[in-house]
Coordinates of C-alpha atoms in Angstrom, one line a residue:
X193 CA 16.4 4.5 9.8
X194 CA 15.9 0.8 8.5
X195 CA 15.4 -0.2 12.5
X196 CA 13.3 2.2 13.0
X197 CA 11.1 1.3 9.5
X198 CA 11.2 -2.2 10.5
X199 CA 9.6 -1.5 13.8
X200 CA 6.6 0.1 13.1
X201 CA 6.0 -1.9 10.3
X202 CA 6.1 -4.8 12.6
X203 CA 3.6 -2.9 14.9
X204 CA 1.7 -2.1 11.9
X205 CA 1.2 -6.4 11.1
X206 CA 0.3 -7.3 14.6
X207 CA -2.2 -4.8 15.1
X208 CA -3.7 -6.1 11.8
X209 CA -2.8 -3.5 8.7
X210 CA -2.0 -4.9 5.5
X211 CA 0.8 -2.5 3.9
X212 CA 2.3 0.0 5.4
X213 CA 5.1 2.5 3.8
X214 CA 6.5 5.5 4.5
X215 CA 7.0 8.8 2.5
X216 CA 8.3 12.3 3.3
X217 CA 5.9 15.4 4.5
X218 CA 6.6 17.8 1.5
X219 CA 3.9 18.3 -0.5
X220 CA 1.7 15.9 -3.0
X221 CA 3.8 15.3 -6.2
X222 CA -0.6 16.5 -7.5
X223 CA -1.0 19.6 -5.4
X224 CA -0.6 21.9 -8.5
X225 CA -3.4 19.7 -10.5
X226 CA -5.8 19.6 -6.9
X227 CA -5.4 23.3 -7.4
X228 CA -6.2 23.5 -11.0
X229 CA -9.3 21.2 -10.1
X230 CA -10.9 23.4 -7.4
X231 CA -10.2 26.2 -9.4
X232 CA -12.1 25.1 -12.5
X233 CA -15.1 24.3 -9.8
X234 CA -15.0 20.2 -9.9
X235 CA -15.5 19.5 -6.1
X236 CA -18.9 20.8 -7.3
X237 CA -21.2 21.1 -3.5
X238 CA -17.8 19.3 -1.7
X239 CA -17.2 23.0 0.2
X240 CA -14.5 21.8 2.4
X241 CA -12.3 20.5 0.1
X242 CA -12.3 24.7 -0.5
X243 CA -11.8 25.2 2.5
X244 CA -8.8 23.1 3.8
X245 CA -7.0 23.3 0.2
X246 CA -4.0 24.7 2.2
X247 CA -3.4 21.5 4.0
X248 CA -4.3 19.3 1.2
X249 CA -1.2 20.9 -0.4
X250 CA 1.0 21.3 2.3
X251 CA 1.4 19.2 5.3
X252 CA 3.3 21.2 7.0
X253 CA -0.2 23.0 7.5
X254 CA -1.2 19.6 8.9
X255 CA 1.2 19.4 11.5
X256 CA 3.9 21.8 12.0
X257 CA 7.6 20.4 11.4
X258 CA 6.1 16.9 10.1
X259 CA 9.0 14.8 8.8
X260 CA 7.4 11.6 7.8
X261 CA 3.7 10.2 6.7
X262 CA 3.2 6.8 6.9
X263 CA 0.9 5.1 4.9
X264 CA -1.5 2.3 5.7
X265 CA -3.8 0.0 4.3
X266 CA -6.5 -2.5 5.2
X267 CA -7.9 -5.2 2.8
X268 CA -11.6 -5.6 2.7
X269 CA -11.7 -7.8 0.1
X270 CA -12.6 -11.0 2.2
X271 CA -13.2 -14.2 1.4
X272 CA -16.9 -14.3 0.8
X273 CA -18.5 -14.6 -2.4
X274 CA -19.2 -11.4 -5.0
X275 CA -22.5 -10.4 -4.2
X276 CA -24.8 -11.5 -7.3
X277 CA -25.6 -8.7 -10.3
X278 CA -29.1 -7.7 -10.8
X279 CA -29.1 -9.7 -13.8
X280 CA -27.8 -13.3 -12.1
X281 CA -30.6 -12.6 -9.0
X282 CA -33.3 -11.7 -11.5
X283 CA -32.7 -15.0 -13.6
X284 CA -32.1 -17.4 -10.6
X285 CA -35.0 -16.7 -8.7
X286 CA -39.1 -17.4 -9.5
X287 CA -41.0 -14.4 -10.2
X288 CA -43.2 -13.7 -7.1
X289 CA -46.1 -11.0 -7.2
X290 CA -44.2 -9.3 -4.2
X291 CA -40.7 -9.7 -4.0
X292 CA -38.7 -8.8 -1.2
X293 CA -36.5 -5.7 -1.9
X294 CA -32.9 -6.6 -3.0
X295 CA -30.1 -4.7 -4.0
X296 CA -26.2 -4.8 -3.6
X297 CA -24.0 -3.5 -0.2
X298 CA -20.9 -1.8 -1.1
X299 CA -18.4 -4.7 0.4
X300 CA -16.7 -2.1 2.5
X301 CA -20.3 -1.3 3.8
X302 CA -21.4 -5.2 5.2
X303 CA -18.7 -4.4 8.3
X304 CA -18.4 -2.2 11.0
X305 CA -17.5 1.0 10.4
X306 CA -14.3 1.1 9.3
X307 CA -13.9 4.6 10.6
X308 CA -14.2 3.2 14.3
X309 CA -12.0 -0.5 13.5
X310 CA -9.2 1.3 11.5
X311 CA -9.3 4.3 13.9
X312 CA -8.8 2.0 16.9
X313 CA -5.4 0.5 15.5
X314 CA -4.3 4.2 14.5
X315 CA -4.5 5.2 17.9
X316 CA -2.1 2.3 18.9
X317 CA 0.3 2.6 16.2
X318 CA 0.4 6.5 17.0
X319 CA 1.0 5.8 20.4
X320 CA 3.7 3.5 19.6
X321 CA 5.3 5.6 17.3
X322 CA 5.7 8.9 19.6
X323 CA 7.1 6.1 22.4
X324 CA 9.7 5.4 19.6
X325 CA 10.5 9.1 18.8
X326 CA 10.8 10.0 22.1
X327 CA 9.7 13.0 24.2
X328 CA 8.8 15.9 21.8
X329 CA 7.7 14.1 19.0
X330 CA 4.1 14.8 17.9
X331 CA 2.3 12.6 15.3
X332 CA -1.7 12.4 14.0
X333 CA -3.9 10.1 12.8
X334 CA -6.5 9.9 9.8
X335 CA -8.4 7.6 8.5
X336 CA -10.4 8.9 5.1
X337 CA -11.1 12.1 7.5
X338 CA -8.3 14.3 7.5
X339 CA -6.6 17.2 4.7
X340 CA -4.1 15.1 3.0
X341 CA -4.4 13.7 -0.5
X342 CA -4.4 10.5 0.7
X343 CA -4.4 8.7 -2.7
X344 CA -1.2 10.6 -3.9
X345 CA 0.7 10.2 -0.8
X346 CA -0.2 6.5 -0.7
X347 CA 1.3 6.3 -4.2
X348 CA 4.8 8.5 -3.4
X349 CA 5.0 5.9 -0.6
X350 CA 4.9 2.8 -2.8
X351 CA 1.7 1.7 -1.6
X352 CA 0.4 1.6 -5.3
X353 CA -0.6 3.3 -8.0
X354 CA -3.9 5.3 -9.1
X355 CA -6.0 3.4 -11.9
X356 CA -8.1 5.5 -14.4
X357 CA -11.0 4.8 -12.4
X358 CA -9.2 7.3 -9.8
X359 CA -8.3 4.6 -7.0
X360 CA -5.4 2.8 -5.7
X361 CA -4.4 -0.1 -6.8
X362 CA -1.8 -2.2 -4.5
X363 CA -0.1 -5.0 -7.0
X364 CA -0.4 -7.4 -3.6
X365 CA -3.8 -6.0 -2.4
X366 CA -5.8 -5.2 -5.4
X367 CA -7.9 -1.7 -4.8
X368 CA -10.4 -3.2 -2.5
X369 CA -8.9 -1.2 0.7
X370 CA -9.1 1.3 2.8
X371 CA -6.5 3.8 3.4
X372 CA -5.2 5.7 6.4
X373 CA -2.2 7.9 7.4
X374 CA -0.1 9.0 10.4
X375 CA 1.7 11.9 9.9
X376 CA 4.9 12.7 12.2
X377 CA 7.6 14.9 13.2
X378 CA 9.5 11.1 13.2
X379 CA 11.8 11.3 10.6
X380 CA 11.6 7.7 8.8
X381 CA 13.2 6.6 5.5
X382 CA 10.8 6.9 2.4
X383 CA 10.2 4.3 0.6
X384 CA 10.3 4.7 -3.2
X385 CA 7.2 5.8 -5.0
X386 CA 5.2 2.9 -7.2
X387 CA 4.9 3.6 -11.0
X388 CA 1.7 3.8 -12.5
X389 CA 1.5 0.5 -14.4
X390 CA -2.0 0.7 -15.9
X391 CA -0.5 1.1 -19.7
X392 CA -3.6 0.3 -21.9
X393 CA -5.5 -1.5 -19.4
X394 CA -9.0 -0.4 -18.2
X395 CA -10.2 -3.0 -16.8
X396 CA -11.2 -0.9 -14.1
X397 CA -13.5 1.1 -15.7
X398 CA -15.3 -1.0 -18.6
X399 CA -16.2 -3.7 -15.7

């Protein structure tokens, strides 16, 4: 099991992912809550989330005899500078009678699609992965497209843990990432699950 770990996670680096870890197929520790949620009508005009809510709980419904996810991310952060705030902008430049339109891009947002870049490398790993299994073994990619509660299986795997602002938040990466899965018949050892270590903080939602 470590061997095989070790390999994909070294796949996983050179083809440019930031974290990678590994959790079991059996259902989201929050599939009961996800439940309660749709039920009490909070995915308000989001139909599909309806719709698939049997794969969302189950990933056996996913992919039939799934043994392993494995759980990726990809830092976005950069190393450009913060964008400025409406208020730094409006005091650092002359009032003009027509000012150019301004606002702020959504840092994930000034790239390529991430869809395509991340999708690209999951396609490699994926292939990588059934070449390591062997014949018979199946395995499907996802990057913030597929019926898996991404965010809780990210967090069983060790990737990190969900703030009160409803993200993840890696302790190396910050929350500034984007997440994707591959989901296997592979059986690979799980890594154990972060904590939640936001105590009284909320940072993340009173900035």
């Amino acid at each position: 099991w470590a061997a095989l770990t070790a390999r994909v996670r070294g796949w996983a680096r050179e083809l440019g992912f930031d974290a990678c870890r590994f959790t079991t197929a059996t259902p989201p520790t929050n599939a009961t809550r996800f439940q309660q949620w749709l039920a009490a009508q909070h995915h308000g005009e989001m139909a599909y989330l309806q719709r698939n809510a049997h794969k969302r709980v189950d990933p056996q419904q996913v992919l039939a005899n799934a043994k392993s996810i494995i759980t990726l991310a990809v830092s976005y952060a950069g190393g450009d500078r913060e964008p400025e705030t409406p208020h730094s902008a409006a005091n650092s430049q002359p009032a003009t009678r027509n000012p150019q339109p301004s606002g702020i891009v959504a840092r994930y947002a000034r790239y390529n699609d991430y869809h395509q870049v991340v999708g690209e490398r999951l396609k490699k790993l994926t292939n990588c992965v059934n070449q390591l299994g062997g014949e018979g073994t199946r395995s499907l990619w996802y990057v913030d497209t597929g019926p898996l509660l991404e965010r809780d299986l990210a967090e069983r795997a060790g990737l990190g843990f969900i703030g009160k602002h409803t993200n993840l938040i890696s302790r190396q990466l910050g929350n500034w990432i984007i997440l994707s899965e591959i989901i296997t018949t592979l059986e690979l050892e799980p890594d154990a699950p972060e904590k939640n270590r936001c105590g009284k903080c909320a940072r993340c939602i009173s900035v």
